[in-house]
XYZ file of N, CA and C in Angstrom:
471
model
N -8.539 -9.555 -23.974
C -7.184 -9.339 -24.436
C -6.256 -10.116 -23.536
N -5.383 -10.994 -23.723
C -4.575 -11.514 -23.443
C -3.250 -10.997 -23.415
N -2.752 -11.309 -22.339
C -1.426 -10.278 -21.723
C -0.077 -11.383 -20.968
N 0.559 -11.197 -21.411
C 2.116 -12.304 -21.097
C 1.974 -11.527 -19.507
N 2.535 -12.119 -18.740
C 2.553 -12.112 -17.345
C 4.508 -12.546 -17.086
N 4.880 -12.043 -15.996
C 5.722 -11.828 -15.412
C 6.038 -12.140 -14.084
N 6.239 -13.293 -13.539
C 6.120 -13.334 -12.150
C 7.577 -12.645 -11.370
N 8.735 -12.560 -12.177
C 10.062 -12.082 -11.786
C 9.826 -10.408 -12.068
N 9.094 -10.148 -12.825
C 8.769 -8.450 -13.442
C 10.619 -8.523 -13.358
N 11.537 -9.112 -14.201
C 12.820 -8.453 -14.514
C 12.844 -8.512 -15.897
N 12.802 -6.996 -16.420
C 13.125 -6.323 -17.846
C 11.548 -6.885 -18.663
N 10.790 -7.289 -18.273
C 9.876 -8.127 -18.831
C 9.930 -9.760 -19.177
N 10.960 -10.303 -18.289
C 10.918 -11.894 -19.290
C 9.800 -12.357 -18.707
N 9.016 -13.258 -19.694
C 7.956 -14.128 -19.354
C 8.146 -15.240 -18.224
N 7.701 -15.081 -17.443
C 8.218 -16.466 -16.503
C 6.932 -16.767 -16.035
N 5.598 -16.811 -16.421
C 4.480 -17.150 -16.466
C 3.296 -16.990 -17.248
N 2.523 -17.733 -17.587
C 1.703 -16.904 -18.537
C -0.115 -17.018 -17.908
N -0.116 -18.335 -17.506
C -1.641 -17.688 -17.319
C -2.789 -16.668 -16.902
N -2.926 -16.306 -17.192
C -3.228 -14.366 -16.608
C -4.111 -14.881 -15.724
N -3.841 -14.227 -14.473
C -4.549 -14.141 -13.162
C -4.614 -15.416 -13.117
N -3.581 -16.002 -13.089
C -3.477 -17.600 -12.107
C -2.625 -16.930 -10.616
N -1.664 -16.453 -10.669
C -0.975 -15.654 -9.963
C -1.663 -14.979 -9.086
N -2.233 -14.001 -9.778
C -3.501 -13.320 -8.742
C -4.330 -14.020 -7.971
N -4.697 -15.017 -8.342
C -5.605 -15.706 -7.774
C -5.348 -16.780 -6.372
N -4.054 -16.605 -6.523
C -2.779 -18.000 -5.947
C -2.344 -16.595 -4.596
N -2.574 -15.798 -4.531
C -1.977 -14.973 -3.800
C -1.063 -14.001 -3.945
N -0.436 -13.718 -5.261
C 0.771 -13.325 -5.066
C 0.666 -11.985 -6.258
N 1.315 -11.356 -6.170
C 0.889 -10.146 -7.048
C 1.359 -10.757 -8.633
N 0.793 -10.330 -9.211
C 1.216 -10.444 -10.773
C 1.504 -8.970 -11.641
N 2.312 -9.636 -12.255
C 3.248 -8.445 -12.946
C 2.767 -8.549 -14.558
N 2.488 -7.717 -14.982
C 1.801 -7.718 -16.515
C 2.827 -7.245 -17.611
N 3.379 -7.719 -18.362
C 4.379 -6.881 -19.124
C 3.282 -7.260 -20.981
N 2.262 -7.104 -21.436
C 2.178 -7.326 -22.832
C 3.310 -7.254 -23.735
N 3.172 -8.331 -24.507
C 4.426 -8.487 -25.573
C 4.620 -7.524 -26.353
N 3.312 -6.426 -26.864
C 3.473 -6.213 -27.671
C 4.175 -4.714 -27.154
N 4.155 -4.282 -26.176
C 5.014 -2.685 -25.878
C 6.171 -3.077 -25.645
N 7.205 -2.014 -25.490
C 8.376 -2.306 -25.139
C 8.784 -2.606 -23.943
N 9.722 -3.777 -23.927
C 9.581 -4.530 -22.549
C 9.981 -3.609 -22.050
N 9.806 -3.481 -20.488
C 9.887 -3.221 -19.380
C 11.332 -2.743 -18.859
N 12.124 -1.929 -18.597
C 13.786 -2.165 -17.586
C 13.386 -1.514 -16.444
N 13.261 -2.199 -15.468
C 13.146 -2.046 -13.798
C 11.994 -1.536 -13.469
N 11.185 -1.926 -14.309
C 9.396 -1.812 -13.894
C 8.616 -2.462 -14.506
N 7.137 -2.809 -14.191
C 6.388 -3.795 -14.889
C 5.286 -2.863 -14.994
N 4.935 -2.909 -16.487
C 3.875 -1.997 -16.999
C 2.757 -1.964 -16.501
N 1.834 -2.839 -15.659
C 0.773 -3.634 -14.391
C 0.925 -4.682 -13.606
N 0.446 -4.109 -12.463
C 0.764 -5.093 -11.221
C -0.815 -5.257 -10.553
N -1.416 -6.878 -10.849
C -2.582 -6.824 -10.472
C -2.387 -7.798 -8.869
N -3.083 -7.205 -8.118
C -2.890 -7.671 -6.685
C -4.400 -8.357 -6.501
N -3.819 -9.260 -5.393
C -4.971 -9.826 -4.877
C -6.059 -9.296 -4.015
N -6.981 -10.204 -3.781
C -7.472 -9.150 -2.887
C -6.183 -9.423 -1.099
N -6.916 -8.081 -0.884
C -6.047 -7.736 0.484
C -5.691 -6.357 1.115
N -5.320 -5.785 2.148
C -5.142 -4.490 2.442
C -4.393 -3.933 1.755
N -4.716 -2.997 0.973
C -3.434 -1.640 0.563
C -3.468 -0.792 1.593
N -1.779 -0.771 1.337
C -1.408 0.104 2.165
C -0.484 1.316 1.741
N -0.680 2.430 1.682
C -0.531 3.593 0.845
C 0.908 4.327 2.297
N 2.002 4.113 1.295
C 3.187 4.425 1.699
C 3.584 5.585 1.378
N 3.877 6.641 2.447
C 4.164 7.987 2.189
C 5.579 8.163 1.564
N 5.760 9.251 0.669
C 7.325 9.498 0.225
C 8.479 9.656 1.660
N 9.343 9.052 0.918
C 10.280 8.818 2.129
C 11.372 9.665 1.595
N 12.428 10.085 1.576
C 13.757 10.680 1.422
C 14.845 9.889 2.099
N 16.075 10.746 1.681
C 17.105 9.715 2.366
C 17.364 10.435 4.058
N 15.999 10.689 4.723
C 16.804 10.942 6.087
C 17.177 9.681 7.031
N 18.191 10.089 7.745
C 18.500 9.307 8.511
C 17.668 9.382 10.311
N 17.558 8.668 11.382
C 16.865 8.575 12.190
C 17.321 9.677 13.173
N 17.981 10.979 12.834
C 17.890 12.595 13.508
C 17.370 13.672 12.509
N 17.120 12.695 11.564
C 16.361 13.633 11.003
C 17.209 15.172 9.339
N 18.285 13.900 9.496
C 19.186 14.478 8.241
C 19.196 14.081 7.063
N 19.447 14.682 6.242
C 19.346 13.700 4.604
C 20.748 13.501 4.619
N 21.082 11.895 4.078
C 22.635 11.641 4.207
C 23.149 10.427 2.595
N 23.892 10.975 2.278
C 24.139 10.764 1.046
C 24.423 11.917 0.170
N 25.800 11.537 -0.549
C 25.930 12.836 -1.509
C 25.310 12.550 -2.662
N 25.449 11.951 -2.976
C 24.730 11.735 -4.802
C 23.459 10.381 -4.908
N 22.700 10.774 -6.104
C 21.360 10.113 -6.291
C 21.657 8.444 -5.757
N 22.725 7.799 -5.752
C 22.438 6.265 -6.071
C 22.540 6.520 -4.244
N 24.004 7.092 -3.495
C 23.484 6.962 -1.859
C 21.957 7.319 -1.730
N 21.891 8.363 -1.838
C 20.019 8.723 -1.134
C 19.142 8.169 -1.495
N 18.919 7.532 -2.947
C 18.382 6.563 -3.419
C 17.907 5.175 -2.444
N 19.160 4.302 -2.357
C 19.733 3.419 -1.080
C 18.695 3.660 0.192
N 19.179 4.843 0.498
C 18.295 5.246 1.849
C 16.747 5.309 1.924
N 16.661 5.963 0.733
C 15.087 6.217 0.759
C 14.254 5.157 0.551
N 15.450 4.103 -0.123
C 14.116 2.784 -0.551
C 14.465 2.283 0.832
N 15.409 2.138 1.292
C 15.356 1.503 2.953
C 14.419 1.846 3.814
N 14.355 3.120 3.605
C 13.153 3.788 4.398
C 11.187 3.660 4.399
N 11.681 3.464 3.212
C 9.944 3.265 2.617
C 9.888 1.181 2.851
N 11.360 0.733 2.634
C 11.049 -0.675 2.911
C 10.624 -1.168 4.603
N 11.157 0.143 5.285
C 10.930 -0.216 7.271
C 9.853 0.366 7.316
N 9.017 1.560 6.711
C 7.917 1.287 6.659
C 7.022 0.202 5.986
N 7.010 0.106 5.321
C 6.324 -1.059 4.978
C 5.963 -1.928 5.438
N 7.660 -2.730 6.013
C 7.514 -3.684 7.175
C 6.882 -3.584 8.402
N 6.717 -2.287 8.807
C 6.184 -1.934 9.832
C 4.648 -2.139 9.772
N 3.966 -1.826 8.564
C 2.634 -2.008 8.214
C 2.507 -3.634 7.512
N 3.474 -4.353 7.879
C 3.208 -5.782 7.691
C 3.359 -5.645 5.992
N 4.001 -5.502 5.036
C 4.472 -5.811 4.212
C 5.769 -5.663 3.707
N 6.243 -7.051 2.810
C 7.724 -7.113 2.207
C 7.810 -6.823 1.374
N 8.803 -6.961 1.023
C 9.260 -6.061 -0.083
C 8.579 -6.725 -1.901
N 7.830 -7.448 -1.665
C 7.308 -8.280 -2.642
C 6.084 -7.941 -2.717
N 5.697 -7.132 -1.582
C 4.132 -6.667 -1.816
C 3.841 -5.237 -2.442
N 5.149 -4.586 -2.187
C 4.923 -3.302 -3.282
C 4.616 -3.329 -4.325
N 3.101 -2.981 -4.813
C 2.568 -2.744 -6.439
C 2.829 -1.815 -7.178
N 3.224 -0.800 -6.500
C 3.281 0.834 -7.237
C 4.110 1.795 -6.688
N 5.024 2.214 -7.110
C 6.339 3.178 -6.701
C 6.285 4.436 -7.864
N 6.656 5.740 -7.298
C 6.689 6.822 -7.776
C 8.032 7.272 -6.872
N 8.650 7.677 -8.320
C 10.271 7.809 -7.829
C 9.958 9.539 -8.083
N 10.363 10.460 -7.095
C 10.616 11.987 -7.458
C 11.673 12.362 -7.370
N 12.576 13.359 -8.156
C 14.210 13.286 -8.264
C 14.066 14.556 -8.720
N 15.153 15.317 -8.719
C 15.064 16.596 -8.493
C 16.106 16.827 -10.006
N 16.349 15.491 -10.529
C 17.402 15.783 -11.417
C 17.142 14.457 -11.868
N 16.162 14.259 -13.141
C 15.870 12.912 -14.204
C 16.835 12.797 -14.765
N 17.694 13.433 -15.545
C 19.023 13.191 -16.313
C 20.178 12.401 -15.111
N 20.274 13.045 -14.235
C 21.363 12.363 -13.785
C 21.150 11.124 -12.848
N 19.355 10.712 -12.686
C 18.786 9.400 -12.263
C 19.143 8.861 -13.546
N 18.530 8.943 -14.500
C 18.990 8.122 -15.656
C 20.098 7.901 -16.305
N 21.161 8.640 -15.846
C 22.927 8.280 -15.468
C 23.227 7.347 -15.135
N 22.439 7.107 -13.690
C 22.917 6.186 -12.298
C 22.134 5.093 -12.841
N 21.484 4.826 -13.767
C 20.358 4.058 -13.483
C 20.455 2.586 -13.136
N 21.560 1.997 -13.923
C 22.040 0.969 -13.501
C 22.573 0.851 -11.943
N 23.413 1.373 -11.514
C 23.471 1.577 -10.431
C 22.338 1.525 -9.318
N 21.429 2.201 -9.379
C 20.151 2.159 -9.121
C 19.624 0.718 -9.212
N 19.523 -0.054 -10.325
C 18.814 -0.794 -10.297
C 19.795 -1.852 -9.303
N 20.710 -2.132 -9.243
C 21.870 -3.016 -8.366
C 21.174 -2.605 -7.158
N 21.163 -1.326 -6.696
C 20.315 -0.688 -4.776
C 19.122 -1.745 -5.021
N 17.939 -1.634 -6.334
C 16.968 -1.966 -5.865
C 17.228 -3.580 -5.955
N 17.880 -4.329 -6.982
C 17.871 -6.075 -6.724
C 18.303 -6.473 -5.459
N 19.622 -5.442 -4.924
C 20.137 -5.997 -3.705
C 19.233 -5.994 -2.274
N 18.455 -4.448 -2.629
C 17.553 -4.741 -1.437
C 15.828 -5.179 -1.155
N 15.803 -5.268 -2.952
C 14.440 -6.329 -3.027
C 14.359 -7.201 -4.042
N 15.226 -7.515 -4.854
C 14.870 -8.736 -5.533
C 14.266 -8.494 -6.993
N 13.919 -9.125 -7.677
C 13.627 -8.984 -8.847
C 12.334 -8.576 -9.683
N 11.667 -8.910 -8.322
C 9.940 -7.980 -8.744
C 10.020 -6.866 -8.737
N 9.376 -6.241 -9.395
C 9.669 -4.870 -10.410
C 8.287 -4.304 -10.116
N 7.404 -3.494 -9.280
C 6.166 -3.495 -9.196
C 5.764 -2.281 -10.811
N 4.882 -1.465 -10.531
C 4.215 -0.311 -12.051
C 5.025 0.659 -10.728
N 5.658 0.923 -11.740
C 6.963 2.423 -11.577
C 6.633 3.798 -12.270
N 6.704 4.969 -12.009
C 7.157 5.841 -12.737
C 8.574 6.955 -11.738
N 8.580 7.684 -12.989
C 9.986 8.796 -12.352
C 9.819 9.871 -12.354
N 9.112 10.709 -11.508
C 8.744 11.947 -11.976
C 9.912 13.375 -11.568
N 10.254 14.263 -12.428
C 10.894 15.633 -12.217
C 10.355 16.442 -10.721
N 11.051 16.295 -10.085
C 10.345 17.597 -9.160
C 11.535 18.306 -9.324
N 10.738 20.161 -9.227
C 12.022 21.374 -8.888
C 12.641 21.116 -7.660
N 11.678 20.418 -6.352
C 12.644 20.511 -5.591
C 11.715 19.749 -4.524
N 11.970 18.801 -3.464
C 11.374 18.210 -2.451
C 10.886 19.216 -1.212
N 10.152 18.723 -0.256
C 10.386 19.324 0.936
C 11.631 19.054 1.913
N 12.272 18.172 1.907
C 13.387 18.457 2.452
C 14.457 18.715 1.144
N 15.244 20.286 1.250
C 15.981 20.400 0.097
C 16.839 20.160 -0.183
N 17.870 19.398 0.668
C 18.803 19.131 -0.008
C 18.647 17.137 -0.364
N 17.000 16.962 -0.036
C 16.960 15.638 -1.030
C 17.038 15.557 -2.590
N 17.843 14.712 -2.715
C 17.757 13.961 -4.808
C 16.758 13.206 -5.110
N 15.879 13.104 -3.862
C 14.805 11.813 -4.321
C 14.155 11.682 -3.189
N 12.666 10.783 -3.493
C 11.691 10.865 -2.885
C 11.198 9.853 -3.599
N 10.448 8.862 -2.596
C 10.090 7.633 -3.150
C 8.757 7.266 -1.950
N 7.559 7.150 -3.108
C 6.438 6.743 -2.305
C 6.127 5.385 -2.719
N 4.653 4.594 -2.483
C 4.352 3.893 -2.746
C 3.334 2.917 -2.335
N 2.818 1.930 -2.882
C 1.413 1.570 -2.219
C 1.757 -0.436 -2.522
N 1.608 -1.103 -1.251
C 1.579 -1.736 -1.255
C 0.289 -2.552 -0.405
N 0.199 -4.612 -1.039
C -0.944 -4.633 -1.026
C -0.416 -6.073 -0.065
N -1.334 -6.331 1.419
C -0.429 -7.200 2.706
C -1.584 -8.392 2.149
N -1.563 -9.393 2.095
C -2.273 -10.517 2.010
C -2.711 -11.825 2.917
Protein backbone atom coordinates (compact mmCIF):
# COMPACT_ATOMS: atom_id res chain seq x y z
CA UNK A 1 0.00 0.00 0.00
CA UNK A 2 1.29 3.16 -0.92
CA UNK A 3 1.07 6.20 1.35
CA UNK A 4 1.74 10.16 0.40
CA UNK A 5 4.43 11.18 2.85
CA UNK A 6 4.91 14.49 4.49
CA UNK A 7 8.19 15.77 5.30
CA UNK A 8 6.69 19.33 6.82
CA UNK A 9 3.70 16.98 8.60
CA UNK A 10 1.77 20.68 8.27
CA UNK A 11 -2.12 19.92 7.97
CA UNK A 12 -0.98 17.05 5.69
CA UNK A 13 0.51 18.82 2.51
CA UNK A 14 2.53 16.47 0.46
CA UNK A 15 6.00 17.74 0.35
CA UNK A 16 7.44 14.32 -0.46
CA UNK A 17 6.44 11.24 -1.74
CA UNK A 18 8.75 8.43 -1.89
CA UNK A 19 7.86 6.27 1.05
CA UNK A 20 10.77 5.55 3.21
CA UNK A 21 13.26 7.54 1.18
CA UNK A 22 13.14 9.87 4.22
CA UNK A 23 13.46 7.13 6.61
CA UNK A 24 16.14 5.82 5.14
CA UNK A 25 18.09 9.36 4.64
CA UNK A 26 17.83 9.81 8.40
CA UNK A 27 15.16 11.86 9.16
CA UNK A 28 11.79 10.91 10.50
CA UNK A 29 8.97 10.65 8.04
CA UNK A 30 5.59 11.77 8.47
CA UNK A 31 2.80 9.61 6.78
CA UNK A 32 -0.41 11.44 6.07
CA UNK A 33 -2.44 8.80 3.30
CA UNK A 34 -4.53 10.74 0.90
CA UNK A 35 -7.19 8.96 1.37
CA UNK A 36 -8.21 9.94 5.37
CA UNK A 37 -8.77 13.21 6.38
CA UNK A 38 -5.82 15.31 6.28
CA UNK A 39 -4.18 15.85 9.25
CA UNK A 40 -4.44 19.66 11.48
CA UNK A 41 -1.39 19.67 13.81
CA UNK A 42 -0.57 16.01 13.64
CA UNK A 43 0.59 13.40 11.23
CA UNK A 44 -1.38 10.22 11.19
CA UNK A 45 2.42 8.06 11.22
CA UNK A 46 5.72 8.93 11.97
CA UNK A 47 8.19 6.24 10.79
CA UNK A 48 11.70 6.79 12.38
CA UNK A 49 14.90 5.59 11.60
CA UNK A 50 16.74 3.38 13.14
CA UNK A 51 18.18 5.01 16.41
CA UNK A 52 17.62 5.48 20.24
CA UNK A 53 14.08 6.15 21.50
CA UNK A 54 13.79 7.97 24.01
CA UNK A 55 10.55 7.80 26.05
CA UNK A 56 9.73 11.32 27.52
CA UNK A 57 7.83 11.54 30.71
CA UNK A 58 4.59 13.89 30.98
CA UNK A 59 5.65 17.20 31.82
CA UNK A 60 3.10 19.99 33.14
CA UNK A 61 3.46 23.59 33.21
CA UNK A 62 5.75 23.66 36.41
CA UNK A 63 8.10 26.07 36.71
CA UNK A 64 11.82 25.30 38.22
CA UNK A 65 10.29 25.60 42.29
CA UNK A 66 8.17 23.47 41.48
CA UNK A 67 4.78 25.51 40.70
CA UNK A 68 2.34 25.22 37.90
CA UNK A 69 2.30 28.77 36.29
CA UNK A 70 -0.08 29.87 33.80
CA UNK A 71 -3.73 30.68 34.04
CA UNK A 72 -5.34 29.21 31.09
CA UNK A 73 -4.66 26.09 28.64
CA UNK A 74 -2.61 28.03 25.80
CA UNK A 75 -0.01 29.60 28.98
CA UNK A 76 0.50 26.00 30.54
CA UNK A 77 0.39 24.53 27.32
CA UNK A 78 3.62 26.94 26.34
CA UNK A 79 5.26 25.65 29.45
CA UNK A 80 4.74 22.17 29.31
CA UNK A 81 5.93 21.78 25.72
CA UNK A 82 9.04 23.87 26.92
CA UNK A 83 9.47 21.48 29.43
CA UNK A 84 9.26 18.22 27.68
CA UNK A 85 11.41 20.22 24.82
CA UNK A 86 14.58 20.75 27.81
CA UNK A 87 14.08 17.42 28.40
CA UNK A 88 14.53 16.13 25.39
CA UNK A 89 17.40 18.24 24.73
CA UNK A 90 18.84 17.03 27.62
CA UNK A 91 18.59 13.36 26.30
CA UNK A 92 20.16 14.68 23.04
CA UNK A 93 17.12 15.30 21.02
CA UNK A 94 15.41 18.37 19.03
CA UNK A 95 12.62 19.21 18.60
CA UNK A 96 12.41 17.40 15.14
CA UNK A 97 13.01 14.13 16.67
CA UNK A 98 9.75 13.88 18.52
CA UNK A 99 7.62 10.95 16.87
CA UNK A 100 4.78 10.69 19.28
CA UNK A 101 3.04 13.18 21.70
CA UNK A 102 0.05 12.51 23.97
CA UNK A 103 -1.53 15.71 25.01
CA UNK A 104 -3.70 15.16 28.57
CA UNK A 105 -6.04 18.18 29.40
CA UNK A 106 -8.32 18.21 31.95
CA UNK A 107 -10.78 20.13 29.73
CA UNK A 108 -10.91 18.83 25.65
CA UNK A 109 -13.57 21.43 24.84
CA UNK A 110 -11.77 24.30 25.90
CA UNK A 111 -8.20 22.76 24.26
CA UNK A 112 -10.18 22.66 21.21
CA UNK A 113 -11.20 26.43 21.76
CA UNK A 114 -7.54 27.44 22.02
CA UNK A 115 -6.56 25.26 19.41
CA UNK A 116 -5.29 27.57 17.08
CA UNK A 117 -3.63 29.33 19.53
CA UNK A 118 -2.04 26.24 20.52
CA UNK A 119 -0.92 25.42 17.37
CA UNK A 120 1.01 29.19 17.01
CA UNK A 121 2.91 27.79 20.90
CA UNK A 122 3.70 24.68 18.97
CA UNK A 123 5.11 26.33 15.26
CA UNK A 124 6.79 29.00 17.32
CA UNK A 125 8.55 26.63 19.49
CA UNK A 126 9.06 23.73 17.02
CA UNK A 127 8.36 24.26 13.63
CA UNK A 128 6.26 22.55 11.33
CA UNK A 129 6.77 18.81 11.90
CA UNK A 130 3.79 17.56 13.34
CA UNK A 131 4.92 14.10 14.89
CA UNK A 132 1.43 11.02 15.54
CA UNK A 133 -0.50 13.11 18.21
CA UNK A 134 -3.39 12.33 20.24
CA UNK A 135 -5.53 14.44 23.03
CA UNK A 136 -6.68 12.60 25.66
CA UNK A 137 -9.54 13.79 28.61
CA UNK A 138 -8.12 13.34 31.97
CA UNK A 139 -10.50 14.14 35.26
CA UNK A 140 -7.62 15.50 36.62
CA UNK A 141 -3.53 15.34 36.59
CA UNK A 142 -1.25 14.72 39.44
CA UNK A 143 -0.40 18.06 39.90
CA UNK A 144 -4.04 19.70 40.23
CA UNK A 145 -4.17 22.68 39.38
CA UNK A 146 -2.49 21.52 35.85
CA UNK A 147 -4.70 22.02 32.30
CA UNK A 148 -2.30 19.76 30.66
CA UNK A 149 0.20 17.23 30.53
CA UNK A 150 2.26 16.38 27.68
CA UNK A 151 4.42 13.23 27.19
CA UNK A 152 6.25 11.80 24.50
CA UNK A 153 8.78 9.59 22.75
CA UNK A 154 11.35 10.67 20.72
CA UNK A 155 13.86 8.94 18.36
CA UNK A 156 18.07 10.66 18.62
CA UNK A 157 19.91 9.52 15.42
Amino acid sequence: MSAETSMSGAGGADAGTGEGAAARGGELERINPPHLAPPTGFSHAVRAPAGTMVFLAGQTALDGSGRIVGDGIVEQFERALTNLLEVAAAAGAGPSDIAKLTVFAVDVADYRRHARDLGRVWKRLVGGDFPAMAVIGATRLWDETALVEIEGIAVVR
